[in-house]
Amino acid sequence: MSLSLYQSTVPSFVRSLRAFLVILDKAELHAKARKFDPTNYLGMRLAPDMFPFVRQVQSFCDNAKNGSSRLAGIAPPVFEDKEATFAELRDRVVRTLEYLETLDPKAIDAGADREIVLPIGPDRKLNTRGGDYLAHWVLPNFYFHLTTAYDILRSAGVEIGKRDFLGAVPGVEPAA
Amino acid sequence: MSLSLYQSTVPSFVRSLRAFLVILDKAELHAKARKFDPTNYLGMRLAPDMFPFVRQVQSFCDNAKNGSSRLAGIAPPVFEDKEATFAELRDRVVRTLEYLETLDPKAIDAGADREIVLPIGPDRKLNTRGGDYLAHWVLPNFYFHLTTAYDILRSAGVEIGKRDFLGAVPGVEPAA
């Protein structure tokens, strides 16, 4: 028994991105209650030489979009990094969700042995196969940026917890 | 084509935990250079009502140990949460790595349809199958705590970057 590549990708990204839309709602309510512009979140960082919130969100959206596309053997569409308002950032998440729903599960499932070659930064490239690309690149990068975006809002006082991060996990039931 | 459950679990955990040992080395060097006791890291938090660093490390170690064990159909050993020094915390990561290497890949591979039922918190339980347990519970929880532990050290000034977080990704080559 094994997991299809589709099962290992799109449903997890969709669960996480939908959960993040709820987190953004809570962040916006927090801003409203404290009377500040939620656009202020976009430039927040955990350290002065880390990417700001806006870039963390752009990154995990692209990890989901690009990772799924490359596994499916298609060139990912480019979403320009130009979000300047909270509403535009939410829209980036929504557009990513909409795009993920257009992907053909069968094409992704065929990607385990697909050759993946892409530049990573100025001095290195990744030259691997779909299965390793998913386990060792796409998933850790996706969750890295998703968690760091969460940690930025959490450290900013937004009332969220790990249940918000995980979202609608299948099989969760009230204890008897 | 698909991914075996083993491919989706142990090698990723091992890559991440080995990378985290290097991150701990860098944190210790940072403490030495700044002349503070690295035990001070253990109580650091990103927010006063978040778990401290020590608990983040215990958590991702347990996500890896318990998730892999349950997929393999065996009861995970209990590692007591009693680390009080930096050396003991490093040892928790080392013991988790050693344990992961004892697991039978074939037993984990047989876990996709295995029934997984476990309490999650005081009021809920998870009642699912191995494949969903891995994609929607084990991996997001593991990377959540791993990234938050990283973010705590990063915000504390330790000189680490995402390459340190990812560790030895297979297929990374110098660009031509």
Short mmCIF file of C-alpha atoms in Angstrom, two decimals, chain A:
data_model
loop_
_atom_site.label_atom_id
_atom_site.label_comp_id
_atom_site.label_asym_id
_atom_site.label_seq_id
_atom_site.Cartn_x
_atom_site.Cartn_y
_atom_site.Cartn_z
CA MET A 1 0.00 0.00 0.00
CA SER A 2 1.17 3.49 -0.70
CA LEU A 3 0.02 7.06 -1.01
CA SER A 4 -0.78 8.64 -4.32
CA LEU A 5 1.15 11.83 -5.03
CA TYR A 6 -2.13 13.68 -5.33
CA GLN A 7 -3.17 12.54 -1.81
CA SER A 8 0.18 13.80 -0.54
CA THR A 9 -0.14 17.26 -2.08
CA VAL A 10 -3.31 19.09 -3.12
CA PRO A 11 -5.64 18.04 -0.26
CA SER A 12 -3.01 19.08 2.33
CA PHE A 13 -2.40 22.40 0.58
CA VAL A 14 -6.14 23.06 0.29
CA ARG A 15 -6.73 22.24 3.98
CA SER A 16 -3.85 24.52 4.99
CA LEU A 17 -4.78 27.44 2.73
CA ARG A 18 -8.44 27.34 3.77
CA ALA A 19 -7.28 27.31 7.39
CA PHE A 20 -5.05 30.29 6.67
CA LEU A 21 -8.00 32.28 5.29
CA VAL A 22 -9.67 31.84 8.70
CA ILE A 23 -6.43 32.91 10.38
CA LEU A 24 -6.41 36.04 8.20
CA ASP A 25 -10.01 36.75 9.28
CA LYS A 26 -8.92 36.54 12.91
CA ALA A 27 -5.94 38.79 12.22
CA GLU A 28 -8.24 41.35 10.62
CA LEU A 29 -10.63 41.24 13.59
CA HIS A 30 -7.66 41.70 15.94
CA ALA A 31 -6.58 44.77 13.97
CA LYS A 32 -10.11 46.16 14.05
CA ALA A 33 -10.39 45.63 17.83
CA ARG A 34 -7.01 47.29 18.40
CA LYS A 35 -7.80 50.00 15.82
CA PHE A 36 -4.82 49.53 13.51
CA ASP A 37 -4.66 49.00 9.76
CA PRO A 38 -4.24 45.26 9.00
CA THR A 39 -1.87 46.27 6.21
CA ASN A 40 0.61 46.77 9.06
CA TYR A 41 0.96 42.98 9.31
CA LEU A 42 2.53 42.78 5.83
CA GLY A 43 5.90 44.18 6.88
CA MET A 44 6.22 42.33 10.18
CA ARG A 45 9.23 40.04 10.71
CA LEU A 46 10.51 37.75 13.47
CA ALA A 47 14.04 39.08 12.91
CA PRO A 48 15.30 42.06 10.91
CA ASP A 49 17.01 39.79 8.35
CA MET A 50 14.06 37.42 7.86
CA PHE A 51 11.40 37.78 5.17
CA PRO A 52 8.35 39.81 6.21
CA PHE A 53 4.86 38.39 6.57
CA VAL A 54 3.84 39.29 3.00
CA ARG A 55 6.76 37.32 1.59
CA GLN A 56 6.07 34.32 3.83
CA VAL A 57 2.50 34.18 2.48
CA GLN A 58 3.64 34.60 -1.14
CA SER A 59 6.21 31.84 -0.55
CA PHE A 60 3.88 29.17 0.80
CA CYS A 61 1.34 29.98 -1.89
CA ASP A 62 4.05 29.48 -4.51
CA ASN A 63 5.39 26.31 -2.86
CA ALA A 64 1.89 24.81 -3.20
CA LYS A 65 1.26 26.13 -6.74
CA ASN A 66 4.69 25.39 -8.18
CA GLY A 67 5.23 22.07 -6.42
CA SER A 68 1.90 20.63 -7.55
CA SER A 69 2.36 21.94 -11.09
CA ARG A 70 5.86 20.52 -11.53
CA LEU A 71 4.75 17.13 -10.21
CA ALA A 72 1.94 17.26 -12.79
CA GLY A 73 4.49 18.06 -15.50
CA ILE A 74 3.13 21.49 -16.32
CA ALA A 75 4.76 24.90 -16.08
CA PRO A 76 3.31 26.76 -13.08
CA PRO A 77 1.63 30.08 -13.81
CA VAL A 78 3.46 33.08 -12.36
CA PHE A 79 1.62 35.10 -9.72
CA GLU A 80 3.32 38.47 -9.49
CA ASP A 81 4.57 39.42 -6.00
CA LYS A 82 2.88 42.80 -5.72
CA GLU A 83 0.45 42.49 -2.81
CA ALA A 84 0.35 45.78 -0.91
CA THR A 85 -2.85 45.45 1.12
CA PHE A 86 -4.36 42.87 3.42
CA ALA A 87 -7.20 42.30 0.91
CA GLU A 88 -4.69 41.66 -1.89
CA LEU A 89 -2.82 39.18 0.29
CA ARG A 90 -6.03 37.29 1.03
CA ASP A 91 -6.73 37.28 -2.70
CA ARG A 92 -3.33 35.66 -3.34
CA VAL A 93 -4.37 32.76 -1.09
CA VAL A 94 -7.78 32.53 -2.79
CA ARG A 95 -6.24 32.51 -6.30
CA THR A 96 -3.82 29.78 -5.21
CA LEU A 97 -6.72 27.69 -3.91
CA GLU A 98 -8.62 28.20 -7.16
CA TYR A 99 -5.58 27.21 -9.19
CA LEU A 100 -4.97 24.03 -7.15
CA GLU A 101 -8.53 22.93 -7.95
CA THR A 102 -7.80 23.05 -11.70
CA LEU A 103 -4.97 20.48 -11.47
CA ASP A 104 -5.58 16.97 -12.79
CA PRO A 105 -5.06 14.41 -9.98
CA LYS A 106 -3.98 11.78 -12.53
CA ALA A 107 -1.21 14.05 -13.86
CA ILE A 108 0.12 14.62 -10.32
CA ASP A 109 -0.10 10.90 -9.54
CA ALA A 110 2.11 10.22 -12.57
CA GLY A 111 4.84 12.48 -11.15
CA ALA A 112 6.76 10.25 -8.70
CA ASP A 113 9.56 9.44 -11.15
CA ARG A 114 9.31 12.65 -13.15
CA GLU A 115 12.64 14.43 -13.58
CA ILE A 116 12.65 17.72 -11.68
CA VAL A 117 15.42 20.22 -12.46
CA LEU A 118 15.17 23.78 -11.23
CA PRO A 119 17.45 26.55 -10.01
CA ILE A 120 17.36 27.15 -6.24
CA GLY A 121 19.01 30.43 -5.45
CA PRO A 122 21.87 31.96 -7.40
CA ASP A 123 24.46 29.20 -6.95
CA ARG A 124 22.65 25.87 -6.80
CA LYS A 125 20.14 23.74 -8.64
CA LEU A 126 17.88 20.85 -7.69
CA ASN A 127 18.19 17.78 -9.92
CA THR A 128 15.90 15.10 -8.61
CA ARG A 129 12.75 12.99 -9.11
CA GLY A 130 9.18 13.81 -8.18
CA GLY A 131 9.00 11.66 -5.05
CA ASP A 132 12.09 13.16 -3.44
CA TYR A 133 11.14 16.64 -4.67
CA LEU A 134 7.84 16.34 -2.81
CA ALA A 135 9.18 14.84 0.44
CA HIS A 136 12.40 16.83 0.76
CA TRP A 137 11.65 20.13 -0.93
CA VAL A 138 7.99 20.99 -1.52
CA LEU A 139 6.50 19.89 1.81
CA PRO A 140 9.24 21.20 4.14
CA ASN A 141 9.35 24.55 2.30
CA PHE A 142 5.55 24.87 2.25
CA TYR A 143 5.18 24.18 5.98
CA PHE A 144 8.24 26.31 6.81
CA HIS A 145 6.69 29.46 5.31
CA LEU A 146 3.17 28.61 6.48
CA THR A 147 4.33 28.13 10.08
CA THR A 148 6.51 31.23 10.03
CA ALA A 149 3.54 33.31 8.75
CA TYR A 150 1.48 31.83 11.60
CA ASP A 151 4.28 32.52 14.11
CA ILE A 152 4.45 36.17 13.02
CA LEU A 153 0.72 36.69 13.60
CA ARG A 154 0.84 34.67 16.83
CA SER A 155 3.70 36.75 18.20
CA ALA A 156 1.75 39.87 17.15
CA GLY A 157 -1.05 38.91 19.55
CA VAL A 158 -3.60 37.44 17.12
CA GLU A 159 -5.72 34.91 19.02
CA ILE A 160 -4.96 31.73 17.10
CA GLY A 161 -3.83 28.27 18.10
CA LYS A 162 -2.60 25.11 16.45
CA ARG A 163 -6.17 24.02 15.65
CA ASP A 164 -6.43 27.12 13.46
CA PHE A 165 -3.16 26.19 11.79
CA LEU A 166 -4.23 22.62 11.06
CA GLY A 167 -7.75 23.49 9.89
CA ALA A 168 -10.25 20.78 8.95
CA VAL A 169 -8.31 17.59 9.67
CA PRO A 170 -10.29 14.58 8.39
CA GLY A 171 -11.31 12.13 11.13
CA VAL A 172 -11.38 14.56 14.05
CA GLU A 173 -14.33 13.69 16.32
CA PRO A 174 -15.53 14.74 19.77
CA ALA A 175 -14.15 12.36 22.40
CA ALA A 176 -16.90 9.95 23.58
#
